[in-house]
């Protein structure tokens, strides 16, 4: 969204709901051209006079979205999480692994602009989402058949199939983000997506473990190719079930307006100076820094440390388990202190993760490193996603999400390409002052470079990003006290046995404490 550097508040009276609705339609100017900052999330992006969804319809749609997320996560755990292991099984080199990790996401991100164009023509977000999701599920047929149809030359086919997988999945992203941004109340966004992410973490954890066990058994039986075909078949079915739940969601009215459209060049020219532009630059450079080493963790574990598929599964699942135990904490902290605070805290933790990889090859210590990484990434990813919803007004959300994802994909491609280039040129030992230190793998040097870039990027960009929601006055000790009071293990018991009853009561109390008329609408940086 193109925004004014200095916003001002518009405060409608509680007695006049029509005045409240009109007040959310304000103008902000960029080079003298008026751009509408249009209605709040409560209006679901609908123009004046349009009927909104009922609370019952919205509630059912949000429950279906959670179930969609669960089966999407099953697909991820059984399928996408094992792309690296599958590539190594097909004898991929480090540069080829880097290409699999980066090129498909880059091409997929660019296809999001096609998705936005079609969305403005078709005016149906569900049609865009379902076409991408069903198409993505079909790519598993090609992926699982590669070892049988193309023995000895499967890497090229795998790269092509993974490109199709990400292109079709990314095609659905802008419409999905636009739809969910309209359905979820902005005051409960952290709570809702934290809850959804916890269910997704459980599904990912379970499917990761199940897939790892299947591959372990098939490896012992000498039929690894059959094992991959089996787990990828489960991923296909899970994605189709995910599509069925999306088809049952209700879609609020979506009518694009000419004044809400802007070109990529306009964003590069004007948007890069805005808060959202600085945020996009930060996440793009963070993805660049992470992907310098990220794609090579699988070959480092399986090829250099000679982990079994079972050990690889435990290491992967440790991250997901840590995310599940802490997502509710990060969601509450984001709602209480603002997503920018969570982004800052976790952004400064990210450089520590690759440094930890440098100092151990022990399986149990690597599990601890993965648990720590899961805690940091849970907060960072949740705050990063919610910050997009906070910063961008609903009419511009699909297009801004496409720009945001494209910038991240460029960062991923450049980082992985640099990592792949360095992986075949860096030495396997370090020498300085006459001392020679042998390395298990030159990938360890990539961990060091990644840590340096993560720290430099966070120190450069984080101070320039502003919180756009109204949050209570903040002191650092308040955040750490709140973190200390959170109980991840009791959260696990709550999630599994209370089925959210306590959370619903908490949300009702929060709504009672903050009447609707106190939620400001800000021109330029819309606070919904």
PDB file of C-alpha atoms in Angstrom, residues 98-353:
ATOM      1  CA  UNK A  98      20.057 -24.920  -4.592  1.00  0.00           C
ATOM      2  CA  UNK A  99      18.162 -24.633  -7.877  1.00  0.00           C
ATOM      3  CA  UNK A 100      15.334 -26.828  -6.570  1.00  0.00           C
ATOM      4  CA  UNK A 101      15.095 -24.645  -3.463  1.00  0.00           C
ATOM      5  CA  UNK A 102      15.101 -21.303  -5.271  1.00  0.00           C
ATOM      6  CA  UNK A 103      14.115 -21.272  -8.960  1.00  0.00           C
ATOM      7  CA  UNK A 104      10.601 -22.758  -8.529  1.00  0.00           C
ATOM      8  CA  UNK A 105       9.722 -20.190  -5.855  1.00  0.00           C
ATOM      9  CA  UNK A 106      11.008 -17.337  -8.002  1.00  0.00           C
ATOM     10  CA  UNK A 107       8.932 -18.357 -11.018  1.00  0.00           C
ATOM     11  CA  UNK A 108       5.950 -19.042  -8.788  1.00  0.00           C
ATOM     12  CA  UNK A 109       6.130 -15.565  -7.279  1.00  0.00           C
ATOM     13  CA  UNK A 110       6.069 -13.915 -10.687  1.00  0.00           C
ATOM     14  CA  UNK A 111       2.937 -15.865 -11.581  1.00  0.00           C
ATOM     15  CA  UNK A 112       1.187 -14.163  -8.686  1.00  0.00           C
ATOM     16  CA  UNK A 113       0.915 -11.007 -10.796  1.00  0.00           C
ATOM     17  CA  UNK A 114      -0.979 -13.069 -13.384  1.00  0.00           C
ATOM     18  CA  UNK A 115      -3.200 -14.253 -10.545  1.00  0.00           C
ATOM     19  CA  UNK A 116      -3.953 -10.666  -9.480  1.00  0.00           C
ATOM     20  CA  UNK A 117      -4.863  -9.707 -13.055  1.00  0.00           C
ATOM     21  CA  UNK A 118      -7.223 -12.676 -13.372  1.00  0.00           C
ATOM     22  CA  UNK A 119      -8.711 -11.897  -9.973  1.00  0.00           C
ATOM     23  CA  UNK A 120      -9.630  -8.400 -11.114  1.00  0.00           C
ATOM     24  CA  UNK A 121     -11.296  -9.871 -14.219  1.00  0.00           C
ATOM     25  CA  UNK A 122     -13.078 -12.871 -12.659  1.00  0.00           C
ATOM     26  CA  UNK A 123     -13.839 -11.147  -9.334  1.00  0.00           C
ATOM     27  CA  UNK A 124     -13.894 -14.555  -7.639  1.00  0.00           C
ATOM     28  CA  UNK A 125     -11.156 -15.336  -5.169  1.00  0.00           C
ATOM     29  CA  UNK A 126     -12.309 -18.924  -4.618  1.00  0.00           C
ATOM     30  CA  UNK A 127     -12.072 -19.684  -8.346  1.00  0.00           C
ATOM     31  CA  UNK A 128      -8.434 -18.518  -8.392  1.00  0.00           C
ATOM     32  CA  UNK A 129      -7.579 -20.367  -5.182  1.00  0.00           C
ATOM     33  CA  UNK A 130      -9.180 -23.661  -6.201  1.00  0.00           C
ATOM     34  CA  UNK A 131      -7.626 -23.696  -9.667  1.00  0.00           C
ATOM     35  CA  UNK A 132      -4.168 -23.273  -8.137  1.00  0.00           C
ATOM     36  CA  UNK A 133      -4.718 -25.760  -5.308  1.00  0.00           C
ATOM     37  CA  UNK A 134      -6.185 -28.548  -7.485  1.00  0.00           C
ATOM     38  CA  UNK A 135      -3.480 -28.016 -10.104  1.00  0.00           C
ATOM     39  CA  UNK A 136      -0.814 -28.182  -7.399  1.00  0.00           C
ATOM     40  CA  UNK A 137      -2.190 -31.492  -6.121  1.00  0.00           C
ATOM     41  CA  UNK A 138      -1.846 -33.016  -9.610  1.00  0.00           C
ATOM     42  CA  UNK A 139       1.885 -32.258  -9.737  1.00  0.00           C
ATOM     43  CA  UNK A 140       2.432 -34.971  -7.138  1.00  0.00           C
ATOM     44  CA  UNK A 141       1.570 -37.574  -9.771  1.00  0.00           C
ATOM     45  CA  UNK A 142       4.598 -36.561 -11.813  1.00  0.00           C
ATOM     46  CA  UNK A 143       6.889 -36.163  -8.787  1.00  0.00           C
ATOM     47  CA  UNK A 144       6.178 -39.615  -7.320  1.00  0.00           C
ATOM     48  CA  UNK A 145       6.594 -41.333 -10.701  1.00  0.00           C
ATOM     49  CA  UNK A 146      10.022 -39.848 -11.531  1.00  0.00           C
ATOM     50  CA  UNK A 147      12.180 -42.735 -10.146  1.00  0.00           C
ATOM     51  CA  UNK A 148      10.149 -45.255 -12.158  1.00  0.00           C
ATOM     52  CA  UNK A 149       9.678 -43.360 -15.435  1.00  0.00           C
ATOM     53  CA  UNK A 150      13.044 -41.581 -15.659  1.00  0.00           C
ATOM     54  CA  UNK A 151      15.688 -43.672 -13.864  1.00  0.00           C
ATOM     55  CA  UNK A 152      19.122 -42.120 -13.983  1.00  0.00           C
ATOM     56  CA  UNK A 153      17.927 -38.762 -15.334  1.00  0.00           C
ATOM     57  CA  UNK A 154      15.311 -37.752 -12.811  1.00  0.00           C
ATOM     58  CA  UNK A 155      16.835 -34.494 -11.550  1.00  0.00           C
ATOM     59  CA  UNK A 156      15.775 -32.447 -14.579  1.00  0.00           C
ATOM     60  CA  UNK A 157      12.251 -33.825 -14.335  1.00  0.00           C
ATOM     61  CA  UNK A 158      12.175 -33.146 -10.594  1.00  0.00           C
ATOM     62  CA  UNK A 159      13.178 -29.511 -11.144  1.00  0.00           C
ATOM     63  CA  UNK A 160      10.422 -29.108 -13.737  1.00  0.00           C
ATOM     64  CA  UNK A 161       7.815 -30.789 -11.516  1.00  0.00           C
ATOM     65  CA  UNK A 162       8.751 -28.694  -8.481  1.00  0.00           C
ATOM     66  CA  UNK A 163       8.526 -25.553 -10.642  1.00  0.00           C
ATOM     67  CA  UNK A 164       4.960 -26.533 -11.597  1.00  0.00           C
ATOM     68  CA  UNK A 165       4.198 -27.300  -7.937  1.00  0.00           C
ATOM     69  CA  UNK A 166       5.278 -23.850  -6.715  1.00  0.00           C
ATOM     70  CA  UNK A 167       3.847 -21.945  -9.679  1.00  0.00           C
ATOM     71  CA  UNK A 168       0.381 -23.398  -9.104  1.00  0.00           C
ATOM     72  CA  UNK A 169       0.601 -22.996  -5.333  1.00  0.00           C
ATOM     73  CA  UNK A 170       1.787 -19.404  -5.620  1.00  0.00           C
ATOM     74  CA  UNK A 171      -0.968 -18.687  -8.138  1.00  0.00           C
ATOM     75  CA  UNK A 172      -3.488 -19.101  -5.305  1.00  0.00           C
ATOM     76  CA  UNK A 173      -1.601 -17.012  -2.730  1.00  0.00           C
ATOM     77  CA  UNK A 174      -2.762 -13.417  -3.431  1.00  0.00           C
ATOM     78  CA  UNK A 175      -6.435 -14.398  -3.585  1.00  0.00           C
ATOM     79  CA  UNK A 176      -6.120 -16.514  -0.427  1.00  0.00           C
ATOM     80  CA  UNK A 177      -4.459 -13.694   1.526  1.00  0.00           C
ATOM     81  CA  UNK A 178      -7.076 -11.238   0.301  1.00  0.00           C
ATOM     82  CA  UNK A 179      -9.906 -13.562   1.331  1.00  0.00           C
ATOM     83  CA  UNK A 180      -8.482 -14.343   4.770  1.00  0.00           C
ATOM     84  CA  UNK A 181      -7.668 -10.692   5.414  1.00  0.00           C
ATOM     85  CA  UNK A 182     -11.343  -9.886   4.858  1.00  0.00           C
ATOM     86  CA  UNK A 183     -12.675 -12.754   6.982  1.00  0.00           C
ATOM     87  CA  UNK A 184     -10.509 -12.355  10.093  1.00  0.00           C
ATOM     88  CA  UNK A 185     -11.262  -9.543  12.542  1.00  0.00           C
ATOM     89  CA  UNK A 186      -8.094  -7.454  12.774  1.00  0.00           C
ATOM     90  CA  UNK A 187      -8.316  -7.292  16.584  1.00  0.00           C
ATOM     91  CA  UNK A 188      -8.195 -11.106  16.774  1.00  0.00           C
ATOM     92  CA  UNK A 189      -5.739 -11.687  13.963  1.00  0.00           C
ATOM     93  CA  UNK A 190      -2.846 -12.829  16.138  1.00  0.00           C
ATOM     94  CA  UNK A 191      -5.099 -15.138  18.124  1.00  0.00           C
ATOM     95  CA  UNK A 192      -6.758 -16.675  15.056  1.00  0.00           C
ATOM     96  CA  UNK A 193      -3.637 -17.244  12.974  1.00  0.00           C
ATOM     97  CA  UNK A 194      -1.775 -18.426  16.070  1.00  0.00           C
ATOM     98  CA  UNK A 195      -4.516 -20.997  16.651  1.00  0.00           C
ATOM     99  CA  UNK A 196      -4.556 -22.016  12.981  1.00  0.00           C
ATOM    100  CA  UNK A 197      -0.777 -22.298  12.934  1.00  0.00           C
ATOM    101  CA  UNK A 198      -0.792 -24.514  16.030  1.00  0.00           C
ATOM    102  CA  UNK A 199      -3.179 -26.976  14.387  1.00  0.00           C
ATOM    103  CA  UNK A 200      -0.994 -26.842  11.282  1.00  0.00           C
ATOM    104  CA  UNK A 201       2.114 -27.510  13.383  1.00  0.00           C
ATOM    105  CA  UNK A 202       0.524 -30.619  14.904  1.00  0.00           C
ATOM    106  CA  UNK A 203      -0.381 -31.874  11.425  1.00  0.00           C
ATOM    107  CA  UNK A 204       3.097 -31.106  10.072  1.00  0.00           C
ATOM    108  CA  UNK A 205       4.769 -32.769  13.041  1.00  0.00           C
ATOM    109  CA  UNK A 206       2.683 -35.923  12.745  1.00  0.00           C
ATOM    110  CA  UNK A 207       3.086 -36.201   8.984  1.00  0.00           C
ATOM    111  CA  UNK A 208       6.841 -35.539   9.156  1.00  0.00           C
ATOM    112  CA  UNK A 209       7.224 -38.360  11.675  1.00  0.00           C
ATOM    113  CA  UNK A 210       4.994 -40.742   9.732  1.00  0.00           C
ATOM    114  CA  UNK A 211       6.811 -40.029   6.462  1.00  0.00           C
ATOM    115  CA  UNK A 212      10.196 -40.468   8.143  1.00  0.00           C
ATOM    116  CA  UNK A 213       9.141 -43.828   9.565  1.00  0.00           C
ATOM    117  CA  UNK A 214       7.852 -44.992   6.186  1.00  0.00           C
ATOM    118  CA  UNK A 215      11.103 -44.003   4.471  1.00  0.00           C
ATOM    119  CA  UNK A 216      13.134 -45.627   7.247  1.00  0.00           C
ATOM    120  CA  UNK A 217      11.270 -48.919   6.855  1.00  0.00           C
ATOM    121  CA  UNK A 218      11.511 -48.789   3.080  1.00  0.00           C
ATOM    122  CA  UNK A 219      15.226 -47.995   3.252  1.00  0.00           C
ATOM    123  CA  UNK A 220      15.787 -51.113   5.354  1.00  0.00           C
ATOM    124  CA  UNK A 221      13.712 -53.095   2.855  1.00  0.00           C
ATOM    125  CA  UNK A 222      15.699 -51.683  -0.079  1.00  0.00           C
ATOM    126  CA  UNK A 223      12.684 -49.939  -1.656  1.00  0.00           C
ATOM    127  CA  UNK A 224      13.310 -46.237  -1.009  1.00  0.00           C
ATOM    128  CA  UNK A 225      11.703 -45.251  -4.329  1.00  0.00           C
ATOM    129  CA  UNK A 226       8.482 -47.006  -3.301  1.00  0.00           C
ATOM    130  CA  UNK A 227       8.665 -45.232   0.054  1.00  0.00           C
ATOM    131  CA  UNK A 228       8.840 -41.819  -1.598  1.00  0.00           C
ATOM    132  CA  UNK A 229       5.983 -42.761  -3.938  1.00  0.00           C
ATOM    133  CA  UNK A 230       3.851 -43.729  -0.942  1.00  0.00           C
ATOM    134  CA  UNK A 231       4.428 -40.562   1.083  1.00  0.00           C
ATOM    135  CA  UNK A 232       3.952 -38.344  -1.978  1.00  0.00           C
ATOM    136  CA  UNK A 233       0.664 -40.128  -2.731  1.00  0.00           C
ATOM    137  CA  UNK A 234      -0.544 -39.233   0.757  1.00  0.00           C
ATOM    138  CA  UNK A 235       0.493 -35.615   0.073  1.00  0.00           C
ATOM    139  CA  UNK A 236      -1.639 -35.623  -3.091  1.00  0.00           C
ATOM    140  CA  UNK A 237      -4.739 -36.864  -1.249  1.00  0.00           C
ATOM    141  CA  UNK A 238      -4.228 -34.356   1.574  1.00  0.00           C
ATOM    142  CA  UNK A 239      -4.105 -31.443  -0.873  1.00  0.00           C
ATOM    143  CA  UNK A 240      -7.334 -32.563  -2.546  1.00  0.00           C
ATOM    144  CA  UNK A 241      -9.066 -32.694   0.860  1.00  0.00           C
ATOM    145  CA  UNK A 242      -7.680 -29.208   1.528  1.00  0.00           C
ATOM    146  CA  UNK A 243      -9.308 -28.033  -1.720  1.00  0.00           C
ATOM    147  CA  UNK A 244     -12.653 -29.495  -0.647  1.00  0.00           C
ATOM    148  CA  UNK A 245     -12.669 -27.376   2.518  1.00  0.00           C
ATOM    149  CA  UNK A 246     -11.728 -24.247   0.567  1.00  0.00           C
ATOM    150  CA  UNK A 247     -14.678 -24.880  -1.754  1.00  0.00           C
ATOM    151  CA  UNK A 248     -17.022 -24.802   1.265  1.00  0.00           C
ATOM    152  CA  UNK A 249     -15.861 -21.370   2.453  1.00  0.00           C
ATOM    153  CA  UNK A 250     -18.068 -18.346   1.830  1.00  0.00           C
ATOM    154  CA  UNK A 251     -16.549 -15.456  -0.077  1.00  0.00           C
ATOM    155  CA  UNK A 252     -17.350 -11.824   0.755  1.00  0.00           C
ATOM    156  CA  UNK A 253     -18.059  -9.471  -2.146  1.00  0.00           C
ATOM    157  CA  UNK A 254     -14.942  -8.556  -4.075  1.00  0.00           C
ATOM    158  CA  UNK A 255     -15.169  -5.611  -6.461  1.00  0.00           C
ATOM    159  CA  UNK A 256     -11.826  -4.168  -7.606  1.00  0.00           C
ATOM    160  CA  UNK A 257     -11.605  -0.426  -8.140  1.00  0.00           C
ATOM    161  CA  UNK A 258      -9.308   1.341 -10.576  1.00  0.00           C
ATOM    162  CA  UNK A 259      -8.002   3.712  -7.899  1.00  0.00           C
ATOM    163  CA  UNK A 260      -6.779   0.740  -5.842  1.00  0.00           C
ATOM    164  CA  UNK A 261      -4.538  -0.563  -8.618  1.00  0.00           C
ATOM    165  CA  UNK A 262      -0.905   0.410  -9.030  1.00  0.00           C
ATOM    166  CA  UNK A 263       1.965  -0.838 -11.128  1.00  0.00           C
ATOM    167  CA  UNK A 264       5.096  -2.617  -9.982  1.00  0.00           C
ATOM    168  CA  UNK A 265       7.115   0.338 -11.208  1.00  0.00           C
ATOM    169  CA  UNK A 266       4.984   2.705  -9.116  1.00  0.00           C
ATOM    170  CA  UNK A 267       5.689   0.606  -6.044  1.00  0.00           C
ATOM    171  CA  UNK A 268       9.429   0.534  -6.780  1.00  0.00           C
ATOM    172  CA  UNK A 269       9.424   4.306  -7.323  1.00  0.00           C
ATOM    173  CA  UNK A 270       7.198   5.375  -4.422  1.00  0.00           C
ATOM    174  CA  UNK A 271       6.466   2.351  -2.244  1.00  0.00           C
ATOM    175  CA  UNK A 272      10.075   1.606  -1.348  1.00  0.00           C
ATOM    176  CA  UNK A 273      10.099   4.786   0.758  1.00  0.00           C
ATOM    177  CA  UNK A 274       7.060   3.697   2.758  1.00  0.00           C
ATOM    178  CA  UNK A 275       6.800   1.577   5.891  1.00  0.00           C
ATOM    179  CA  UNK A 276       5.497  -1.370   3.857  1.00  0.00           C
ATOM    180  CA  UNK A 277       8.310  -0.904   1.346  1.00  0.00           C
ATOM    181  CA  UNK A 278      10.941  -1.010   4.089  1.00  0.00           C
ATOM    182  CA  UNK A 279       9.281  -4.101   5.539  1.00  0.00           C
ATOM    183  CA  UNK A 280       9.328  -5.831   2.129  1.00  0.00           C
ATOM    184  CA  UNK A 281      13.010  -4.963   1.688  1.00  0.00           C
ATOM    185  CA  UNK A 282      13.793  -6.379   5.129  1.00  0.00           C
ATOM    186  CA  UNK A 283      12.018  -9.692   4.563  1.00  0.00           C
ATOM    187  CA  UNK A 284      13.577 -10.042   1.102  1.00  0.00           C
ATOM    188  CA  UNK A 285      17.107  -9.583   2.465  1.00  0.00           C
ATOM    189  CA  UNK A 286      16.360 -11.907   5.394  1.00  0.00           C
ATOM    190  CA  UNK A 287      15.248 -14.603   2.953  1.00  0.00           C
ATOM    191  CA  UNK A 288      18.427 -13.971   0.963  1.00  0.00           C
ATOM    192  CA  UNK A 289      20.532 -14.414   4.109  1.00  0.00           C
ATOM    193  CA  UNK A 290      18.730 -17.562   5.227  1.00  0.00           C
ATOM    194  CA  UNK A 291      18.932 -19.260   1.825  1.00  0.00           C
ATOM    195  CA  UNK A 292      22.712 -18.913   1.659  1.00  0.00           C
ATOM    196  CA  UNK A 293      22.812 -21.982   3.909  1.00  0.00           C
ATOM    197  CA  UNK A 294      19.193 -23.160   4.239  1.00  0.00           C
ATOM    198  CA  UNK A 295      18.966 -25.461   1.182  1.00  0.00           C
ATOM    199  CA  UNK A 296      22.125 -27.295   2.211  1.00  0.00           C
ATOM    200  CA  UNK A 297      21.023 -28.511   5.636  1.00  0.00           C
ATOM    201  CA  UNK A 298      19.549 -31.676   4.107  1.00  0.00           C
ATOM    202  CA  UNK A 299      22.747 -32.660   2.238  1.00  0.00           C
ATOM    203  CA  UNK A 300      24.809 -31.663   5.298  1.00  0.00           C
ATOM    204  CA  UNK A 301      22.829 -34.056   7.497  1.00  0.00           C
ATOM    205  CA  UNK A 302      22.258 -36.919   5.061  1.00  0.00           C
ATOM    206  CA  UNK A 303      25.466 -36.798   3.043  1.00  0.00           C
ATOM    207  CA  UNK A 304      28.121 -35.272   5.325  1.00  0.00           C
ATOM    208  CA  UNK A 305      26.944 -36.378   8.787  1.00  0.00           C
ATOM    209  CA  UNK A 306      25.433 -39.583   7.349  1.00  0.00           C
ATOM    210  CA  UNK A 307      22.143 -39.286   9.222  1.00  0.00           C
ATOM    211  CA  UNK A 308      19.549 -41.953   8.535  1.00  0.00           C
ATOM    212  CA  UNK A 309      16.093 -40.981   7.280  1.00  0.00           C
ATOM    213  CA  UNK A 310      14.824 -41.627  10.813  1.00  0.00           C
ATOM    214  CA  UNK A 311      17.349 -39.205  12.347  1.00  0.00           C
ATOM    215  CA  UNK A 312      16.601 -36.680   9.594  1.00  0.00           C
ATOM    216  CA  UNK A 313      12.909 -36.962  10.463  1.00  0.00           C
ATOM    217  CA  UNK A 314      13.553 -36.308  14.171  1.00  0.00           C
ATOM    218  CA  UNK A 315      15.671 -33.252  13.386  1.00  0.00           C
ATOM    219  CA  UNK A 316      13.006 -31.841  11.060  1.00  0.00           C
ATOM    220  CA  UNK A 317      10.184 -32.604  13.477  1.00  0.00           C
ATOM    221  CA  UNK A 318      11.968 -30.908  16.397  1.00  0.00           C
ATOM    222  CA  UNK A 319      11.498 -27.526  14.720  1.00  0.00           C
ATOM    223  CA  UNK A 320       7.800 -28.138  14.159  1.00  0.00           C
ATOM    224  CA  UNK A 321       7.293 -29.282  17.754  1.00  0.00           C
ATOM    225  CA  UNK A 322       8.943 -26.119  19.085  1.00  0.00           C
ATOM    226  CA  UNK A 323       6.728 -24.018  16.834  1.00  0.00           C
ATOM    227  CA  UNK A 324       3.609 -25.754  18.116  1.00  0.00           C
ATOM    228  CA  UNK A 325       4.578 -25.189  21.759  1.00  0.00           C
ATOM    229  CA  UNK A 326       5.228 -21.464  21.306  1.00  0.00           C
ATOM    230  CA  UNK A 327       2.880 -20.189  18.577  1.00  0.00           C
ATOM    231  CA  UNK A 328       0.138 -19.297  21.061  1.00  0.00           C
ATOM    232  CA  UNK A 329       2.701 -17.291  23.039  1.00  0.00           C
ATOM    233  CA  UNK A 330       3.856 -15.349  19.987  1.00  0.00           C
ATOM    234  CA  UNK A 331       0.262 -14.720  18.898  1.00  0.00           C
ATOM    235  CA  UNK A 332      -0.646 -13.197  22.260  1.00  0.00           C
ATOM    236  CA  UNK A 333       2.532 -11.131  22.397  1.00  0.00           C
ATOM    237  CA  UNK A 334       1.869  -9.813  18.890  1.00  0.00           C
ATOM    238  CA  UNK A 335      -1.637  -8.739  19.830  1.00  0.00           C
ATOM    239  CA  UNK A 336      -0.477  -7.196  23.109  1.00  0.00           C
ATOM    240  CA  UNK A 337       2.773  -5.473  22.123  1.00  0.00           C
ATOM    241  CA  UNK A 338       2.460  -5.255  18.331  1.00  0.00           C
ATOM    242  CA  UNK A 339       3.887  -7.430  15.575  1.00  0.00           C
ATOM    243  CA  UNK A 340       6.851  -5.089  15.095  1.00  0.00           C
ATOM    244  CA  UNK A 341       8.114  -5.903  18.618  1.00  0.00           C
ATOM    245  CA  UNK A 342       7.897  -9.631  17.968  1.00  0.00           C
ATOM    246  CA  UNK A 343       9.551  -9.152  14.575  1.00  0.00           C
ATOM    247  CA  UNK A 344      12.435  -7.274  16.215  1.00  0.00           C
ATOM    248  CA  UNK A 345      12.989  -9.791  18.990  1.00  0.00           C
ATOM    249  CA  UNK A 346      12.888 -12.849  16.757  1.00  0.00           C
ATOM    250  CA  UNK A 347      14.784 -11.112  13.947  1.00  0.00           C
ATOM    251  CA  UNK A 348      17.715 -10.676  16.321  1.00  0.00           C
ATOM    252  CA  UNK A 349      17.523 -14.351  17.321  1.00  0.00           C
ATOM    253  CA  UNK A 350      17.765 -15.633  13.742  1.00  0.00           C
ATOM    254  CA  UNK A 351      21.553 -15.035  13.356  1.00  0.00           C
ATOM    255  CA  UNK A 352      22.216 -17.300  16.338  1.00  0.00           C
ATOM    256  CA  UNK A 353      20.728 -20.374  14.647  1.00  0.00           C
TER     257      UNK A 353
END
